[in-house]
Short mmCIF file of C-alpha atoms in Angstrom, two decimals:
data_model
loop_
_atom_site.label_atom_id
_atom_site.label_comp_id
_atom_site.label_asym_id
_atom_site.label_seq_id
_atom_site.Cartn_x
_atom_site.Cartn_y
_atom_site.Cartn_z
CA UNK A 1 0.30 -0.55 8.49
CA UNK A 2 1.69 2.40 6.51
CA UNK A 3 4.69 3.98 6.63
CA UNK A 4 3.80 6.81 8.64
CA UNK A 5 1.93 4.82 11.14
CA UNK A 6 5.02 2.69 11.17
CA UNK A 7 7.25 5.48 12.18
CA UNK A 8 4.45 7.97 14.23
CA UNK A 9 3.79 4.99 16.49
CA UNK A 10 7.67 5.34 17.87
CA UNK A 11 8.33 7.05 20.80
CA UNK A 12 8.84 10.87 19.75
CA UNK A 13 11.32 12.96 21.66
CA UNK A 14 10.39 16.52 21.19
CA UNK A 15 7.18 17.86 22.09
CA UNK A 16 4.34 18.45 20.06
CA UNK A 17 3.38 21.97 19.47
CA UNK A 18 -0.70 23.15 19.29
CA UNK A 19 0.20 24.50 16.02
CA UNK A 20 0.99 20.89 14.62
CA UNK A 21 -2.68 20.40 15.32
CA UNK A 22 -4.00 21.96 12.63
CA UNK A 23 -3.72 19.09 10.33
CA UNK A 24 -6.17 19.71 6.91
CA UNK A 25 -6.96 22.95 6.16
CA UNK A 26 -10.92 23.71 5.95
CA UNK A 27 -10.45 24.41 2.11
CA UNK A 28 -9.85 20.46 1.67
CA UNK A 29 -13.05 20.17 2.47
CA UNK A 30 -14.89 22.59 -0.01
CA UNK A 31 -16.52 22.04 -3.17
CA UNK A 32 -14.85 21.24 -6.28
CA UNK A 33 -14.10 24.26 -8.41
CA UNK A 34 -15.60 24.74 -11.79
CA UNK A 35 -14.60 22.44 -14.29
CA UNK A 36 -12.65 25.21 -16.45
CA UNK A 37 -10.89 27.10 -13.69
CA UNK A 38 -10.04 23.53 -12.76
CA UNK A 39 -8.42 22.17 -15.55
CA UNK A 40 -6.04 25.23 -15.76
CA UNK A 41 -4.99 25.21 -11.76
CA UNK A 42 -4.44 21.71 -12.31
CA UNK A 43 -2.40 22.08 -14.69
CA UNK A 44 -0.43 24.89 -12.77
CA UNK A 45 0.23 22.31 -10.07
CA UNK A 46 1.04 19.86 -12.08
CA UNK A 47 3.42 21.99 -14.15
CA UNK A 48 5.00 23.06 -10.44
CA UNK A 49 5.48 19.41 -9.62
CA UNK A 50 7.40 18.74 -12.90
CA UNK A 51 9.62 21.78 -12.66
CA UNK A 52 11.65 20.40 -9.72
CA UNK A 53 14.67 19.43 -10.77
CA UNK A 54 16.28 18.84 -7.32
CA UNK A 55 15.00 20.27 -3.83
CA UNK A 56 15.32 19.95 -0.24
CA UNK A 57 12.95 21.57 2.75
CA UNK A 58 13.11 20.62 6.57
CA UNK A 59 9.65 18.90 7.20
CA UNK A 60 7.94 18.62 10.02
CA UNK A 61 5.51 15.02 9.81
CA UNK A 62 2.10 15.03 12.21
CA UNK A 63 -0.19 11.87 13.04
CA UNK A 64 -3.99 12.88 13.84
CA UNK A 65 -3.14 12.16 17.74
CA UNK A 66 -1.00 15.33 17.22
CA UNK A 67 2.59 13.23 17.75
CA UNK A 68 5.00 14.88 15.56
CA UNK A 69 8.77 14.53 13.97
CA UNK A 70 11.24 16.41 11.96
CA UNK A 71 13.92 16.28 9.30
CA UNK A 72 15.07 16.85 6.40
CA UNK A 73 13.54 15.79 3.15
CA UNK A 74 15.42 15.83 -0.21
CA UNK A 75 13.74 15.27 -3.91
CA UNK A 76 15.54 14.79 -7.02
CA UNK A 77 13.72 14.44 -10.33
CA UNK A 78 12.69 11.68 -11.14
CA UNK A 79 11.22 9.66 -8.72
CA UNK A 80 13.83 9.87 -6.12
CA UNK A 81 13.29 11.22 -2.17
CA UNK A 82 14.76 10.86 1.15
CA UNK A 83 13.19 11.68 4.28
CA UNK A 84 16.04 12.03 7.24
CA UNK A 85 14.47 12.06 10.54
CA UNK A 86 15.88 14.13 13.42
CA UNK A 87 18.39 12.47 15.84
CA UNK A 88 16.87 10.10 18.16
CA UNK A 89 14.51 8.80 15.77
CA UNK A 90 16.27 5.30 14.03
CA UNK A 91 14.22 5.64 10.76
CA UNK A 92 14.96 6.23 6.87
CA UNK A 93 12.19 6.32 4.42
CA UNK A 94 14.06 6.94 0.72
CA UNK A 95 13.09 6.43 -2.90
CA UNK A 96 15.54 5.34 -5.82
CA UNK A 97 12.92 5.88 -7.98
CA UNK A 98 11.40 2.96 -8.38
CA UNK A 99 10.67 1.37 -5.19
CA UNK A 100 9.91 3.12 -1.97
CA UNK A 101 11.82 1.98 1.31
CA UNK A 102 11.95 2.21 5.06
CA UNK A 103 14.36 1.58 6.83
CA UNK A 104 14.45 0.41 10.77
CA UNK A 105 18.00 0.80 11.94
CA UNK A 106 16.47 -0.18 15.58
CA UNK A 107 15.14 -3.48 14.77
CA UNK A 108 17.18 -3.83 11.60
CA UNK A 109 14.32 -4.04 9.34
CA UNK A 110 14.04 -3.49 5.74
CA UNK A 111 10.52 -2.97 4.05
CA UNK A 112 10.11 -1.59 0.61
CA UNK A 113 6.64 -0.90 -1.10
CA UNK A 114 6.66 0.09 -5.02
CA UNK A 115 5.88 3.73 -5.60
CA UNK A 116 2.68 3.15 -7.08
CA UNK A 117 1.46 1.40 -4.20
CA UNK A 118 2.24 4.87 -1.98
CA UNK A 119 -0.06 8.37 -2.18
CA UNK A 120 3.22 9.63 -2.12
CA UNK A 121 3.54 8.26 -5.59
CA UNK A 122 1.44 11.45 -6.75
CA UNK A 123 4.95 12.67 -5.86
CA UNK A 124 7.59 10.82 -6.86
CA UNK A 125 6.28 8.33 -9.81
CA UNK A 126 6.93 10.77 -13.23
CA UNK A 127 4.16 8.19 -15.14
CA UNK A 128 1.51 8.60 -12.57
CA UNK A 129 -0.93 11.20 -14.30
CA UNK A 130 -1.79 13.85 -11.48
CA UNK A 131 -4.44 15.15 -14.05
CA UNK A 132 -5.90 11.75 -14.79
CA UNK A 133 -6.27 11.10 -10.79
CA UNK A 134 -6.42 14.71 -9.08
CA UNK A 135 -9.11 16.99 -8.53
CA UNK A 136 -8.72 20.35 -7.74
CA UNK A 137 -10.59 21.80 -4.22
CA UNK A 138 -11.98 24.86 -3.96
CA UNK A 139 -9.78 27.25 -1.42
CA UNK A 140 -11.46 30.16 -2.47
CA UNK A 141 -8.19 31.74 -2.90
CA UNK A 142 -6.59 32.79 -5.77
CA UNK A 143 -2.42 32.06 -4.72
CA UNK A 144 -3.48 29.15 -2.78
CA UNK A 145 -4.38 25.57 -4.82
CA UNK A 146 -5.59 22.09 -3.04
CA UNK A 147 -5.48 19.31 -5.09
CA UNK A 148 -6.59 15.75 -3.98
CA UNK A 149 -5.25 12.51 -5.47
CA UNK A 150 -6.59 9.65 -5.39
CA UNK A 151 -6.69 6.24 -7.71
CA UNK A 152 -10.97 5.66 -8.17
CA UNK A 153 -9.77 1.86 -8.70
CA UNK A 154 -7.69 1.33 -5.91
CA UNK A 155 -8.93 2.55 -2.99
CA UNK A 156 -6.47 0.96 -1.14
CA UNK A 157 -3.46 3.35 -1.98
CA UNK A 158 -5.39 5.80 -0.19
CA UNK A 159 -5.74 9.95 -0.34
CA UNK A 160 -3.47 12.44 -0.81
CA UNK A 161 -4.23 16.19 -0.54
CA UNK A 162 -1.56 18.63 -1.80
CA UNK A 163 -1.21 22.16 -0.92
CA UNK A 164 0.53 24.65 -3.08
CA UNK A 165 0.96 28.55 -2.62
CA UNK A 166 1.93 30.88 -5.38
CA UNK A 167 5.15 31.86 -5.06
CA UNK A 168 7.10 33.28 -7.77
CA UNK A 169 10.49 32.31 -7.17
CA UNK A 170 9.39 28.55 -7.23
CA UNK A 171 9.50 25.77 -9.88
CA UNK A 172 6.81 26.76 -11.88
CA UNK A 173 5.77 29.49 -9.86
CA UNK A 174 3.46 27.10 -7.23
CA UNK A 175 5.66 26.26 -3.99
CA UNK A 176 4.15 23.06 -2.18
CA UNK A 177 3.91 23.48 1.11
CA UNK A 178 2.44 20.49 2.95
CA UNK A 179 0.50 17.07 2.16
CA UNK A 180 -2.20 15.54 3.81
CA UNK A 181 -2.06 11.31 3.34
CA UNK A 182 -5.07 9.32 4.32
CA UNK A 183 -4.43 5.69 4.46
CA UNK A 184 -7.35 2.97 3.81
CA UNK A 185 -7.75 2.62 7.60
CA UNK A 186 -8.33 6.68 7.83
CA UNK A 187 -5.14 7.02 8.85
CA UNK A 188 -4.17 10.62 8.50
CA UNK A 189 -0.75 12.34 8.35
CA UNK A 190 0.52 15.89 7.75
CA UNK A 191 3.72 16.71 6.24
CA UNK A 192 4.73 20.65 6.03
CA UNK A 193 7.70 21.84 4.94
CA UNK A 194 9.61 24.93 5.06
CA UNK A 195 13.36 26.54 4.04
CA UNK A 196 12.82 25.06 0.29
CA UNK A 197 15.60 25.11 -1.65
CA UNK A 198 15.67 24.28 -5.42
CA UNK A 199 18.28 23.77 -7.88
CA UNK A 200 21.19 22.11 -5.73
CA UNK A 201 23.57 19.28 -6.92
CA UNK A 202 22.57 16.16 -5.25
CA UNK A 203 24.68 13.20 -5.66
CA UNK A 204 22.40 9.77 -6.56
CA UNK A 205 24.12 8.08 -3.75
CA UNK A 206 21.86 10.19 -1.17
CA UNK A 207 19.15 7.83 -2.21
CA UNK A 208 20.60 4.92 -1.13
CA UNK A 209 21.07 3.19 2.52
CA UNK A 210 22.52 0.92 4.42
CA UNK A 211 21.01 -1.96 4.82
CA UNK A 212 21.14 -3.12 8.44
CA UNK A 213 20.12 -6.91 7.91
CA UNK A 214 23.86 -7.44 6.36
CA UNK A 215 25.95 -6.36 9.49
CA UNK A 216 23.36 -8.68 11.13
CA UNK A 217 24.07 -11.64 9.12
CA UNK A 218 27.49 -11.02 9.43
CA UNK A 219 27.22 -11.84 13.34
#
């Protein structure tokens, strides 16, 4: 079980809008783009990805049965993420950079993957090669770029399709703005975000948690 079927299996308190339902976009379908024109988006996206120093976006995370949850997810450079769910939902998925975690504060469980083992790793691991294991997909737009990631060799990490949109004022001048992750099983999930904000100070210590199995022990 992944980590997003882990947490979109929970009980979700708000409802789910139509609008969440529109999970991949048609273009992650299309064809792959010409082998040139690739090379340079790719690198564009790639570039983007790089340039992020620090960053945080509220996110809105979808499961293909249209259940959905919110937060707040923060990214410092390298490697390191946090993913704060709204209130209501007892769940903390976080990064320290080399190891990523989630945390059950219901059942005080603890379960920690290494980053390479997550598509989310196209994200957060600095030595994984987005150019050596992305291809771009055609979206037949010029300020809009899809590019899928996948490891040929390990099919088991699974899929994931990034989305960026040319925006000026971002890192790089490509803003992402959602991620599709498809799991071995076909398990899909959508992750948008909106209200980026680049540049902050973020403190290292908003990567780490507390680990609920202690206060248990001490009982």
């Amino acid at each position: 079980m992944t980590i997003a079927s882990k947490i979109l299996r929970k009980p979700v308190r708000t409802a789910c809008a139509a609008a969440l339902m529109l999970l991949a976009p048609a273009a992650m379908i299309a064809p792959a783009a010409p082998v040139a024109a690739a090379s340079n988006n790719l690198d564009s996206a790639v570039a983007a990805l790089r340039s992020i120093t620090t960053m945080t976006a509220d996110f809105t995370q979808t499961d293909r049965q249209g259940q959905a949850i919110s937060g707040v997810m923060t990214l410092k450079s390298p490697g390191k993420i946090r993913f704060q769910y709204q209130d209501g939902v007892p769940l903390l998925v976080v990064s320290n950079g080399k190891s990523l975690t989630l945390v059950d504060y219901e059942v005080n469980q603890v379960q920690r993957w290494p980053i390479r083992n997550s598509p989310l790793g196209a994200l957060l691991d600095p030595k994984r090669d987005i150019a050596k294991f992305g291809k771009l997909i055609d979206t037949g737009r010029s300020d809009v770029l899809s590019v899928e990631v996948r490891d040929p060799n390990r099919p088991e990490f699974g899929v994931i399709t990034l989305i960026f949109i040319k925006k000026a004022s971002a890192p790089g001048g490509w803003q992402l703005t959602n991620w599709v992750a498809l799991d071995s099983q076909n398990h899909r999930t959508t992750v948008r975000l909106r209200n980026h904000k680049y540049g902050m100070a973020v403190s290292d210590k908003r990567f780490t948690y507390r680990d609920p199995r202690r206060s248990t022990r001490r009982k």
